CSV table of C-alpha atoms and ligand atoms in Angstrom, one decimal:
chain,number,residue,atom,x,y,z
A,1,UNK,CA,0.0,0.0,-0.1
A,2,UNK,CA,2.8,2.4,1.0
A,3,UNK,CA,4.7,1.3,-2.0
A,4,UNK,CA,1.7,2.0,-4.2
A,5,UNK,CA,1.2,5.6,-2.6
A,6,UNK,CA,4.9,6.2,-3.2
A,7,UNK,CA,4.7,5.4,-6.9
A,8,UNK,CA,1.5,7.4,-7.4
A,9,UNK,CA,3.1,10.3,-5.8
A,10,UNK,CA,6.3,9.9,-8.2
A,11,UNK,CA,4.0,9.5,-11.1
A,12,UNK,CA,2.0,12.7,-10.2
A,13,UNK,CA,5.3,14.6,-9.8
A,14,UNK,CA,6.9,13.2,-12.9
A,15,UNK,CA,3.4,14.2,-15.1
A,16,UNK,CA,3.2,17.8,-13.2
A,17,UNK,CA,7.1,18.6,-14.4
A,18,UNK,CA,6.2,17.2,-18.0
A,19,UNK,CA,3.2,19.4,-18.3
A,20,UNK,CA,4.8,22.7,-16.6
A,21,UNK,CA,7.5,22.1,-19.4
A,22,UNK,CA,5.1,22.1,-22.1
A,23,UNK,CA,3.6,25.1,-20.8
A,24,UNK,CA,6.8,26.9,-20.6
A,25,UNK,CA,8.1,25.7,-23.7
A,26,UNK,CA,4.7,26.5,-25.8
A,27,UNK,CA,3.3,29.7,-24.3
A,28,UNK,CA,-0.2,31.4,-25.3
A,29,UNK,CA,-1.2,27.9,-26.6
A,30,UNK,CA,-4.2,27.5,-24.3
A,31,UNK,CA,-6.0,24.7,-26.5
A,32,UNK,CA,-2.8,22.8,-26.6
A,33,UNK,CA,-2.3,22.9,-22.8
A,34,UNK,CA,-5.6,22.0,-22.0
A,35,UNK,CA,-5.5,18.7,-24.2
A,36,UNK,CA,-2.1,17.7,-22.7
A,37,UNK,CA,-3.5,18.2,-19.3
A,38,UNK,CA,-6.6,16.3,-19.7
A,39,UNK,CA,-4.5,13.3,-21.0
A,40,UNK,CA,-1.7,13.6,-18.9
A,41,UNK,CA,-3.4,13.9,-15.6
A,42,UNK,CA,-5.8,10.6,-16.5
A,43,UNK,CA,-2.3,8.6,-17.2
A,44,UNK,CA,-1.4,8.9,-13.3
A,45,UNK,CA,-2.6,5.3,-12.5
A,46,UNK,CA,-0.6,3.9,-15.4
A,47,UNK,CA,2.7,5.4,-14.3
A,48,UNK,CA,2.0,4.5,-10.8
A,49,UNK,CA,1.4,0.7,-12.0
A,50,UNK,CA,4.2,0.5,-14.7
A,51,UNK,CA,7.0,2.9,-13.6
A,52,UNK,CA,8.8,1.8,-17.0
A,53,UNK,CA,7.2,4.3,-18.8
A,54,UNK,CA,8.8,6.9,-16.9
A,55,UNK,CA,12.3,5.3,-17.8
A,56,UNK,CA,12.1,5.9,-21.7
A,57,UNK,CA,11.2,9.6,-21.8
A,58,UNK,CA,8.0,8.6,-23.2
A,59,UNK,CA,5.9,11.9,-22.2
A,60,UNK,CA,8.4,14.2,-23.1
A,61,UNK,CA,8.5,12.8,-26.4
A,62,UNK,CA,4.8,12.4,-26.6
A,63,UNK,CA,4.1,16.3,-26.3
A,64,UNK,CA,6.5,17.2,-28.7
A,65,UNK,CA,5.6,16.8,-32.2
A,66,UNK,CA,8.0,15.1,-34.5
A,67,UNK,CA,7.5,18.2,-36.9
A,68,UNK,CA,5.5,21.3,-37.0
A,69,UNK,CA,5.5,22.9,-40.6
A,70,UNK,CA,3.9,26.1,-41.4
A,71,UNK,CA,3.8,27.6,-44.8
A,72,UNK,CA,2.8,31.0,-46.6
A,73,UNK,CA,-0.5,30.3,-48.9
A,74,UNK,CA,-0.8,33.1,-51.4
A,75,UNK,CA,-3.7,33.4,-53.7
A,76,UNK,CA,-5.8,35.8,-55.9
A,77,UNK,CA,-9.2,36.6,-55.0
A,78,UNK,CA,-12.1,37.4,-57.6
A,79,UNK,CA,-11.3,40.9,-57.6
A,80,UNK,CA,-7.7,40.3,-58.7
A,81,UNK,CA,-6.3,41.0,-55.1
A,82,UNK,CA,-3.4,38.9,-53.8
A,83,UNK,CA,-4.3,37.4,-50.3
A,84,UNK,CA,-2.0,35.4,-48.1
A,85,UNK,CA,-3.1,33.1,-45.6
A,86,UNK,CA,-1.0,30.7,-43.3
A,87,UNK,CA,-0.8,26.9,-43.5
A,88,UNK,CA,0.0,24.2,-41.0
A,89,UNK,CA,0.8,20.8,-40.8
A,90,UNK,CA,1.9,19.0,-37.5
A,91,UNK,CA,3.2,15.9,-37.8
A,92,UNK,CA,2.8,14.4,-34.3
A,93,UNK,CA,3.6,11.0,-33.8
A,94,UNK,CA,4.5,8.2,-36.3
A,95,UNK,CA,5.0,5.1,-33.8
A,96,UNK,CA,2.1,3.1,-35.2
A,97,UNK,CA,1.6,4.3,-38.6
A,98,UNK,CA,1.9,7.1,-41.1
A,99,UNK,CA,0.6,10.6,-39.8
A,100,UNK,CA,-3.2,10.7,-40.2
A,101,UNK,CA,-5.5,13.4,-39.4
A,102,UNK,CA,-7.7,16.0,-41.0
A,103,UNK,CA,-7.2,19.4,-42.6
A,104,UNK,CA,-9.4,22.5,-40.7
A,105,UNK,CA,-10.1,25.6,-42.9
A,106,UNK,CA,-11.4,28.6,-40.3
A,107,UNK,CA,-10.3,31.7,-39.2
A,108,UNK,CA,-9.4,30.7,-35.6
A,109,UNK,CA,-6.8,28.3,-36.9
A,110,UNK,CA,-3.4,28.7,-35.1
A,111,UNK,CA,-0.7,26.6,-33.9
A,112,UNK,CA,-2.1,26.1,-30.6
A,113,UNK,CA,-5.6,24.6,-32.4
A,114,UNK,CA,-3.4,22.5,-34.8
A,115,UNK,CA,-1.2,21.0,-32.1
A,116,UNK,CA,-4.0,20.3,-29.8
A,117,UNK,CA,-6.2,18.5,-32.5
A,118,UNK,CA,-2.8,16.5,-33.6
A,119,UNK,CA,-2.1,15.3,-30.1
A,120,UNK,CA,-5.7,14.2,-29.3
A,121,UNK,CA,-5.6,12.4,-33.0
A,122,UNK,CA,-2.5,10.4,-31.9
A,123,UNK,CA,-4.2,8.6,-29.2
A,124,UNK,CA,-7.9,8.4,-31.1
A,125,UNK,CA,-6.0,6.8,-34.1
A,126,UNK,CA,-4.3,4.3,-31.7
A,127,UNK,CA,-8.0,3.4,-30.3
A,128,UNK,CA,-9.2,2.4,-33.4
A,129,UNK,CA,-6.9,-0.6,-33.5
A,130,UNK,CA,-5.8,0.5,-37.0
A,131,UNK,CA,-2.1,1.2,-37.9
A,132,UNK,CA,-2.1,5.0,-38.2
A,133,UNK,CA,-0.1,8.0,-36.4
A,134,UNK,CA,-1.2,11.0,-35.3
A,135,UNK,CA,-1.2,14.4,-37.5
A,136,UNK,CA,-3.6,17.4,-38.1
A,137,UNK,CA,-3.3,20.6,-40.3
A,138,UNK,CA,-5.0,23.3,-41.9
A,139,UNK,CA,-5.2,27.3,-42.4
A,140,UNK,CA,-6.8,30.4,-40.9
A,141,UNK,CA,-8.4,30.6,-44.4
A,142,UNK,CA,-12.2,31.6,-44.0
A,143,UNK,CA,-14.2,29.6,-46.6
A,144,UNK,CA,-17.3,31.6,-45.7
A,145,UNK,CA,-18.6,33.7,-48.4
A,146,UNK,CA,-15.7,33.0,-51.0
A,147,UNK,CA,-16.8,31.9,-54.6
A,148,UNK,CA,-16.2,28.2,-55.8
A,149,UNK,CA,-13.3,29.7,-58.2
A,150,UNK,CA,-11.7,31.1,-54.9
A,151,UNK,CA,-11.9,28.0,-52.9
A,152,UNK,CA,-10.3,26.2,-55.9
A,153,UNK,CA,-7.7,28.8,-56.3
A,154,UNK,CA,-6.8,28.6,-52.5
A,155,UNK,CA,-6.8,25.0,-52.0
A,156,UNK,CA,-4.7,24.5,-55.1
A,157,UNK,CA,-2.3,26.8,-53.5
A,158,UNK,CA,-2.4,25.1,-50.2
A,159,UNK,CA,-1.5,21.7,-51.6
A,160,UNK,CA,1.5,23.3,-53.8
A,161,UNK,CA,3.4,23.7,-50.7
A,162,UNK,CA,1.8,20.6,-48.6
A,163,UNK,CA,2.6,18.0,-51.2
A,164,UNK,CA,6.2,18.2,-50.3
A,165,UNK,CA,5.3,16.9,-46.8
A,166,UNK,CA,2.8,13.9,-47.6
A,167,UNK,CA,2.2,10.8,-49.2
A,168,UNK,CA,0.3,7.6,-48.9
A,169,UNK,CA,3.0,6.0,-46.6
A,170,UNK,CA,4.1,9.0,-45.1
A,171,UNK,CA,1.1,11.4,-44.1
A,172,UNK,CA,-2.4,11.2,-45.1
A,173,UNK,CA,-4.5,14.5,-44.5
A,174,UNK,CA,-8.4,14.2,-44.7
A,175,UNK,CA,-11.2,16.8,-44.0
A,176,UNK,CA,-12.2,18.5,-40.8
A,177,UNK,CA,-14.0,21.8,-40.3
A,178,UNK,CA,-14.2,23.8,-43.7
A,179,UNK,CA,-12.9,21.2,-45.6
A,180,UNK,CA,-15.5,18.8,-47.1
A,181,UNK,CA,-15.7,16.6,-50.4
A,182,UNK,CA,-15.3,19.8,-52.7
A,183,UNK,CA,-12.0,21.0,-50.9
A,184,UNK,CA,-10.7,17.2,-51.1
A,185,UNK,CA,-11.4,16.9,-54.6
A,186,UNK,CA,-9.6,20.3,-55.4
A,187,UNK,CA,-6.5,19.1,-53.4
A,188,UNK,CA,-6.4,15.8,-54.8
A,189,UNK,CA,-6.6,16.9,-58.5
A,190,UNK,CA,-3.6,19.3,-57.6
A,191,UNK,CA,-1.6,16.8,-56.2
A,192,UNK,CA,-1.9,14.7,-58.8
A,193,UNK,CA,-1.0,17.3,-61.3
A,194,UNK,CA,2.3,18.1,-59.2
A,195,UNK,CA,3.1,14.2,-58.8
A,196,UNK,CA,2.3,13.1,-62.3
A,197,UNK,CA,0.7,9.8,-60.8
A,198,UNK,CA,-2.5,8.7,-59.4
A,199,UNK,CA,-1.6,8.2,-55.6
A,200,UNK,CA,-5.2,7.6,-54.3
A,201,UNK,CA,-4.0,6.9,-50.9
A,202,UNK,CA,-2.6,10.0,-50.2
A,203,UNK,CA,-5.9,11.8,-49.1
A,204,UNK,CA,-9.1,10.4,-47.6
A,205,UNK,CA,-12.6,11.7,-47.7
A,206,UNK,CA,-12.5,11.6,-51.5
A,207,UNK,CA,-15.3,11.3,-54.0
A,208,UNK,CA,-16.6,7.9,-54.6
A,209,UNK,CA,-15.8,7.9,-57.9
A,210,UNK,CA,-12.3,8.5,-57.7
A,211,UNK,CA,-11.3,6.3,-54.7
A,212,UNK,CA,-13.5,7.6,-51.9
A,213,UNK,CA,-15.1,4.9,-49.4
A,214,UNK,CA,-18.4,4.3,-49.3
A,215,UNK,CA,-19.9,5.3,-45.6
A,216,UNK,CA,-16.9,7.6,-45.2
A,217,UNK,CA,-19.2,10.8,-45.1
A,218,UNK,CA,-21.3,9.1,-42.4
A,219,UNK,CA,-18.7,7.5,-40.5
A,220,UNK,CA,-18.2,10.3,-38.1
A,221,UNK,CA,-21.8,10.8,-37.1
A,222,UNK,CA,-22.7,7.3,-37.3
A,223,UNK,CA,-19.9,6.0,-35.4
A,224,UNK,CA,-20.6,8.8,-32.5
A,225,UNK,CA,-24.3,7.6,-32.3
A,226,UNK,CA,-23.1,3.9,-32.3
A,227,UNK,CA,-20.9,4.7,-29.5
A,228,UNK,CA,-23.6,6.6,-27.3
A,229,UNK,CA,-25.6,3.5,-28.1
A,230,UNK,CA,-23.3,1.2,-26.5
A,231,UNK,CA,-23.2,3.5,-23.4
A,232,UNK,CA,-26.9,3.4,-23.1
A,233,UNK,CA,-27.3,-0.1,-23.6
A,234,UNK,CA,-25.0,-0.7,-20.8
A,235,UNK,CA,-27.7,0.9,-18.6
A,236,UNK,CA,-30.5,-0.9,-20.3
A,237,UNK,CA,-31.3,2.5,-22.3
A,238,UNK,CA,-31.4,3.4,-26.0
A,239,UNK,CA,-32.1,6.2,-28.5
A,240,UNK,CA,-35.7,4.9,-29.4
A,241,UNK,CA,-38.2,7.4,-27.9
A,242,UNK,CA,-35.4,9.8,-26.6
A,243,UNK,CA,-35.0,13.8,-27.2
A,244,UNK,CA,-31.7,14.8,-28.7
A,245,UNK,CA,-29.7,18.0,-29.2
A,246,UNK,CA,-27.1,18.2,-31.7
A,247,UNK,CA,-24.9,21.4,-32.1
A,248,UNK,CA,-23.6,22.2,-35.4
A,249,UNK,CA,-25.0,21.4,-38.8
A,250,UNK,CA,-21.9,20.3,-40.7
A,251,UNK,CA,-20.7,16.7,-41.5
A,252,UNK,CA,-20.6,15.2,-38.1
A,253,UNK,CA,-23.6,16.8,-37.3
A,254,UNK,CA,-25.9,15.8,-40.0
A,255,UNK,CA,-25.0,12.4,-39.7
A,256,UNK,CA,-25.4,11.9,-36.2
A,257,UNK,CA,-28.7,13.4,-36.5
A,258,UNK,CA,-29.4,11.0,-39.5
A,259,UNK,CA,-28.5,7.8,-37.2
A,260,UNK,CA,-30.3,9.0,-34.2
A,261,UNK,CA,-33.7,9.5,-35.9
A,262,UNK,CA,-33.1,6.0,-37.8
A,263,UNK,CA,-32.7,4.5,-34.1
A,264,UNK,CA,-36.1,6.2,-33.3
A,265,UNK,CA,-34.8,9.5,-31.6
A,266,UNK,CA,-36.4,12.7,-31.9
A,267,UNK,CA,-33.7,15.6,-32.7
A,268,UNK,CA,-35.1,18.9,-31.6
A,269,UNK,CA,-32.4,21.3,-32.3
A,270,UNK,CA,-29.2,21.9,-34.1
A,271,UNK,CA,-27.0,25.2,-34.8
A,272,UNK,CA,-24.2,27.0,-36.9
A,273,UNK,CA,-21.8,29.4,-35.8
A,274,UNK,CA,-24.5,32.3,-35.7
A,275,UNK,CA,-27.1,30.6,-34.0
A,276,UNK,CA,-29.7,27.6,-33.4
A,277,UNK,CA,-33.0,26.2,-34.5
A,278,UNK,CA,-35.3,24.6,-32.1
A,279,UNK,CA,-37.9,22.6,-33.7
A,280,UNK,CA,-40.4,20.7,-31.2
A,281,UNK,CA,-41.8,18.3,-33.8
A,282,UNK,CA,-38.4,17.0,-34.7
A,283,UNK,CA,-36.0,18.6,-37.0
A,284,UNK,CA,-36.8,18.2,-40.8
A,285,UNK,CA,-33.2,16.9,-41.9
A,286,UNK,CA,-33.7,17.1,-45.7
A,287,UNK,CA,-34.1,20.9,-45.2
A,288,UNK,CA,-31.1,21.1,-43.0
A,289,UNK,CA,-28.8,19.1,-45.7
A,290,UNK,CA,-30.1,21.2,-48.7
A,291,UNK,CA,-29.6,24.3,-47.0
A,292,UNK,CA,-26.1,23.6,-45.5
A,293,UNK,CA,-24.6,20.9,-47.9
A,294,UNK,CA,-26.1,22.2,-51.1
A,295,UNK,CA,-26.7,25.9,-50.8
A,296,UNK,CA,-24.3,26.8,-48.2
A,297,UNK,CA,-26.8,29.1,-46.3
A,298,UNK,CA,-27.3,30.0,-42.7
A,299,UNK,CA,-29.3,27.6,-40.4
A,300,UNK,CA,-31.7,30.7,-39.5
A,301,UNK,CA,-33.2,30.2,-43.2
A,302,UNK,CA,-34.7,27.0,-41.7
A,303,UNK,CA,-37.5,28.7,-39.8
A,304,UNK,CA,-38.8,29.9,-43.2
A,305,UNK,CA,-39.6,26.9,-44.5
A,306,UNK,CA,-40.7,25.5,-41.0
A,307,UNK,CA,-42.3,28.4,-39.2
A,308,UNK,CA,-43.6,26.5,-36.0
A,309,UNK,CA,-39.8,26.3,-35.4
A,310,UNK,CA,-37.7,29.1,-33.6
A,311,UNK,CA,-34.4,30.6,-34.4
A,312,UNK,CA,-32.0,32.1,-31.7
A,313,UNK,CA,-29.0,34.1,-32.0
A,314,UNK,CA,-25.9,33.0,-30.3
A,315,UNK,CA,-24.8,29.4,-29.9
A,316,UNK,CA,-24.5,28.7,-26.0
A,317,UNK,CA,-28.4,28.7,-25.5
A,318,UNK,CA,-28.7,25.4,-27.3
A,319,UNK,CA,-27.6,23.6,-24.2
A,320,UNK,CA,-30.8,25.3,-22.3
A,321,UNK,CA,-32.9,23.2,-24.3
A,322,UNK,CA,-34.1,19.8,-22.3
A,323,UNK,CA,-33.0,16.6,-23.8
A,324,UNK,CA,-31.9,13.0,-22.9
A,325,UNK,CA,-29.0,12.9,-25.0
A,326,UNK,CA,-26.8,15.7,-26.1
A,327,UNK,CA,-24.2,15.4,-29.2
A,328,UNK,CA,-21.9,18.5,-29.2
A,329,UNK,CA,-20.8,18.3,-32.8
A,330,UNK,CA,-19.4,21.9,-34.1
A,331,UNK,CA,-16.2,22.9,-32.3
A,332,UNK,CA,-13.9,23.2,-29.2
A,333,UNK,CA,-15.1,24.3,-25.7
A,334,UNK,CA,-18.6,24.8,-26.8
A,335,UNK,CA,-20.0,23.4,-23.5
A,336,UNK,CA,-18.4,25.2,-20.5
A,337,UNK,CA,-19.2,24.5,-16.9
A,338,UNK,CA,-22.5,26.6,-16.6
A,339,UNK,CA,-24.1,24.9,-19.8
A,340,UNK,CA,-22.8,21.4,-18.5
A,341,UNK,CA,-24.8,22.1,-15.1
A,342,UNK,CA,-28.2,23.2,-17.0
A,343,UNK,CA,-27.8,20.0,-19.1
A,344,UNK,CA,-27.6,18.1,-16.0
A,345,UNK,CA,-30.5,20.0,-14.1
A,346,UNK,CA,-32.4,19.4,-17.1
A,347,UNK,CA,-32.0,15.4,-16.9
A,348,UNK,CA,-29.6,14.6,-19.5
A,349,UNK,CA,-28.7,11.0,-19.4
A,350,UNK,CA,-25.7,10.7,-22.1
A,351,UNK,CA,-23.4,13.3,-23.7
A,352,UNK,CA,-21.3,11.9,-26.9
A,353,UNK,CA,-18.7,14.4,-28.3
A,354,UNK,CA,-18.9,14.2,-32.1
A,355,UNK,CA,-16.6,17.5,-32.0
A,356,UNK,CA,-13.3,17.7,-30.8
A,357,UNK,CA,-12.8,18.8,-27.1
A,358,UNK,CA,-16.2,20.4,-27.2
A,359,UNK,CA,-16.5,20.1,-23.4
A,360,UNK,CA,-14.0,22.2,-21.3
A,361,UNK,CA,-12.4,20.4,-18.5
A,362,UNK,CA,-14.7,21.9,-15.8
A,363,UNK,CA,-17.8,20.8,-18.0
A,364,UNK,CA,-16.4,17.1,-18.1
A,365,UNK,CA,-16.0,17.1,-14.3
A,366,UNK,CA,-19.5,18.4,-13.8
A,367,UNK,CA,-21.1,15.3,-16.3
A,368,UNK,CA,-18.8,12.8,-14.6
A,369,UNK,CA,-19.7,13.8,-10.7
A,370,UNK,CA,-23.5,13.9,-12.0
A,371,UNK,CA,-23.3,10.4,-13.2
A,372,UNK,CA,-24.1,11.2,-16.9
A,373,UNK,CA,-22.8,8.6,-19.5
A,374,UNK,CA,-20.0,10.7,-21.1
A,375,UNK,CA,-18.3,9.7,-24.4
A,376,UNK,CA,-15.1,11.7,-24.9
A,377,UNK,CA,-14.2,12.7,-28.2
A,378,UNK,CA,-11.3,10.6,-28.8
A,379,UNK,CA,-13.4,7.6,-28.4
A,380,UNK,CA,-17.0,8.8,-29.5
A,381,UNK,CA,-15.6,10.3,-32.8
A,382,UNK,CA,-12.9,8.1,-34.1
A,383,UNK,CA,-15.3,6.7,-36.5
A,384,UNK,CA,-14.4,9.1,-38.9
A,385,UNK,CA,-10.7,8.4,-38.9
A,386,UNK,CA,-11.5,4.6,-38.5
A,387,UNK,CA,-13.2,4.6,-42.0
A,388,UNK,CA,-10.4,7.1,-43.1
A,389,UNK,CA,-8.0,4.0,-42.7
A,390,UNK,CA,-10.4,1.6,-44.3
A,391,UNK,CA,-10.4,3.9,-47.7
A,392,UNK,CA,-6.7,3.6,-47.4
A,393,UNK,CA,-6.9,0.0,-47.2
A,394,UNK,CA,-9.3,-0.3,-50.2
A,395,UNK,CA,-7.3,2.2,-52.2
A,396,UNK,CA,-4.1,-0.2,-51.5
A,397,UNK,CA,-6.1,-3.3,-52.6
A,398,UNK,CA,-7.7,-1.1,-55.6
A,399,UNK,CA,-10.9,-2.4,-54.7
A,400,UNK,CA,-14.2,-1.0,-52.9
A,401,UNK,CA,-16.4,-2.6,-50.3
A,402,UNK,CA,-20.1,-2.1,-50.5
A,403,UNK,CA,-21.9,0.3,-48.0
A,404,UNK,CA,-23.1,-2.0,-45.6
A,405,UNK,CA,-19.7,-3.8,-45.3
A,406,UNK,CA,-18.0,-0.6,-44.3
A,407,UNK,CA,-20.9,0.3,-41.9
A,408,UNK,CA,-20.5,-3.0,-40.4
A,409,UNK,CA,-16.8,-2.7,-40.1
A,410,UNK,CA,-17.2,1.0,-38.5
A,411,UNK,CA,-19.9,-0.6,-36.1
A,412,UNK,CA,-17.6,-3.3,-35.0
A,413,UNK,CA,-14.7,-0.8,-34.6
A,414,UNK,CA,-17.0,1.8,-32.2
A,415,UNK,CA,-17.9,-1.4,-30.1
A,416,UNK,CA,-14.2,-2.4,-29.6
A,417,UNK,CA,-13.4,1.1,-29.0
A,418,UNK,CA,-16.1,1.2,-26.3
A,419,UNK,CA,-15.0,-2.2,-24.8
A,420,UNK,CA,-11.4,-1.2,-24.6
A,421,UNK,CA,-12.2,2.2,-22.8
A,422,UNK,CA,-14.3,0.4,-20.3
A,423,UNK,CA,-11.9,-2.3,-19.7
A,424,UNK,CA,-8.6,0.0,-19.2
A,425,UNK,CA,-11.1,2.4,-16.9
A,426,UNK,CA,-12.0,-0.9,-14.9
A,427,UNK,CA,-8.2,-2.1,-14.7
A,428,UNK,CA,-6.9,1.5,-13.5
A,429,UNK,CA,-9.3,1.8,-10.7
A,430,UNK,CA,-11.9,4.2,-12.4
A,431,UNK,CA,-14.6,2.2,-13.5
A,432,UNK,CA,-17.3,3.9,-15.7
A,433,UNK,CA,-14.7,6.7,-16.4
A,434,UNK,CA,-14.5,6.7,-20.1
A,435,UNK,CA,-12.3,9.8,-20.4
A,436,UNK,CA,-9.6,8.0,-18.2
A,437,UNK,CA,-10.3,4.6,-20.0
A,438,UNK,CA,-10.0,6.1,-23.8
A,439,UNK,CA,-6.8,7.8,-22.7
A,440,UNK,CA,-5.0,4.9,-21.2
A,441,UNK,CA,-6.2,2.6,-23.9
A,442,UNK,CA,-4.8,5.0,-26.6
A,443,UNK,CA,-1.8,5.6,-24.6
A,444,UNK,CA,-0.7,2.5,-23.8
A,445,UNK,CA,-0.3,1.0,-27.7
A,446,UNK,CA,1.6,4.0,-28.7
A,447,UNK,CA,4.1,4.0,-25.8
A,448,UNK,CA,4.9,0.5,-26.3
A,449,UNK,CA,5.6,0.9,-29.8
A,450,UNK,CA,7.8,4.0,-28.9
A,451,UNK,CA,9.6,1.7,-26.6
A,452,UNK,CA,10.3,-0.8,-29.2
A,453,UNK,CA,11.6,1.4,-31.2
A,454,UNK,CA,14.2,3.2,-29.3
A,455,UNK,CA,14.6,7.0,-28.3
A,456,UNK,CA,14.1,8.5,-31.9
B,501,LIG,P1,-17.9,21.1,-40.7
B,501,LIG,O1,-17.2,22.2,-41.3
B,501,LIG,O2,-18.7,20.1,-41.8
B,501,LIG,O3,-19.2,21.9,-39.7
B,501,LIG,C1,-19.0,22.5,-38.9
B,501,LIG,C2,-20.1,23.0,-37.9
B,501,LIG,O4,-20.0,23.5,-36.8
B,501,LIG,C3,-21.0,24.1,-38.9
B,501,LIG,O5,-22.3,23.9,-38.7
B,501,LIG,C4,-20.1,25.2,-38.3
B,501,LIG,O6,-21.1,26.1,-38.6
B,501,LIG,C5,-20.2,24.9,-36.8
B,501,LIG,N1,-19.0,25.9,-36.3
B,501,LIG,C6,-17.8,25.9,-36.7
B,501,LIG,N2,-17.2,26.6,-35.8
B,501,LIG,C7,-17.9,27.2,-34.9
B,501,LIG,C8,-17.7,28.1,-33.9
B,501,LIG,N3,-16.6,28.4,-33.6
B,501,LIG,N4,-18.9,28.2,-32.9
B,501,LIG,C9,-20.1,27.5,-33.4
B,501,LIG,N5,-20.4,26.7,-34.4
B,501,LIG,C10,-19.2,26.6,-35.1
B,501,LIG,O7,-17.2,20.6,-39.8
B,501,LIG,P2,-17.1,18.6,-39.1
B,501,LIG,O8,-18.6,18.6,-39.1
B,501,LIG,O9,-16.2,18.2,-40.2
B,501,LIG,O10,-16.6,18.9,-37.9
B,501,LIG,C11,-17.2,19.3,-36.7
B,501,LIG,C12,-16.4,19.0,-35.5
B,501,LIG,O11,-16.2,17.5,-35.3
B,501,LIG,C13,-14.8,19.5,-35.3
B,501,LIG,O12,-14.9,19.6,-34.1
B,501,LIG,C14,-13.9,18.5,-36.0
B,501,LIG,O13,-12.6,18.6,-35.6
B,501,LIG,C15,-14.8,17.2,-35.5
B,501,LIG,N6,-14.4,16.0,-36.1
B,501,LIG,C16,-14.7,15.6,-37.6
B,501,LIG,C17,-14.4,14.7,-38.3
B,501,LIG,C18,-15.0,14.5,-39.6
B,501,LIG,O14,-14.7,13.4,-39.9
B,501,LIG,N7,-15.5,15.5,-40.3
B,501,LIG,C19,-13.9,13.6,-37.5
B,501,LIG,C20,-13.7,13.7,-36.1
B,501,LIG,C21,-13.9,15.1,-35.5
B,501,LIG,P3,-20.9,27.4,-39.9
B,501,LIG,O15,-21.9,26.6,-41.1
B,501,LIG,O16,-21.3,28.6,-39.5
B,501,LIG,O17,-19.5,27.4,-40.1
């Protein structure tokens, strides 16, 4: 017992010192600090039980990206005016496979955001059980209000620099916020033109007719709902007859809504970066899809076609709507402590993080203390990257699976992620805490691979 306490104290001291170094070495990178803190703190029981992980500089190496590339992205707008944005690619960890992670185009993108996403991605990718390392990238380019030609010129310029650092065996980007099928298509075209070769496996999220995988578009949203369903079933609950609130109205949100509806839930609200809609009869998903995927309009337009629904400016208010299940699927830190308390007060039973780091550390604490079933992002939204890895497999085989084959594999992967998170949480003394479980299960595989490969 005393020895265990001693190990725990040493583990805590070690973790604290690594975290302090991260803060000192990466000043002003609050999102990166937050992601590192969440993961490191949950690893205490692993270091206490297996002090070997303290001997190989594992944490010191894990928190330092293998490479962070930044570059200029010049492009010309429709008025003929030259514009300059900044491009990023972080190649975080390649212990278990080529770097893999999406590209985000959003004005908020900076080194801190890209590093938090790349760090998280390393553990998420490990959790999927597939051979993929962690990476992430993007630009502070704002796609909103840009013409199709401007999007094409920007993405071509972006790829003209990025192509030097990626490849099907080195680093395989995909989409994220602001990067969907259209942007991936333009980037793939430019990569092919520069390389003079058809290397389909260099990007995932491609169109079906040129190497994409069926069910990739749906994967993150469907996967999140599959994961939440596992949590609910463990308590003899389910989506059938439940009320669901989903934030966002992009890729993850739309397919979370679709799967939740297919499982018998009523989705009453969704949002965009300006505000949210509440439809007590249940959101009409075809309208949302047309407005956001085809016409690229604001979610506020929904109420013109469904006058019984209401539109509310601002994003936070969405969490005041009573629901059984909340699926935050827009962006980081969208649920703060106050919103979490309101959700709990209103009786929320489960929260599944479709977005990356949508809940603040304080909000997660509120959910866990209240006994809410909580599916952390790196487990709950891992379905997207899992199917991206399946897209890579199909590209290597020059073959494609049917929709149901990919969907079945996705479902199995999400069940396995749930199981390994539950098991790790139990083994390390925190049963039911899937934040800890997912972090530990993701960490152990990467750490063991790093030890096996020596100090590099
Ligand atoms: P999209 O660009 O398709 O959609 C993003 C949605 O979130 C839009 O409705 C957007 O509103 C809204 N949004 C974006 N920024 C903000 C903000 N600052 N405040 C409020 N709302 C905002 O992105 P995805 O659906 O692909 O990604 C959503 C989240 O899921 C991200 O955190 C991403 O990292 C994560 N994720 C995505 C995966 C994928 O496969 N796509 C995989 C795993 C995680 P608007 O229309 O106004 O821009």
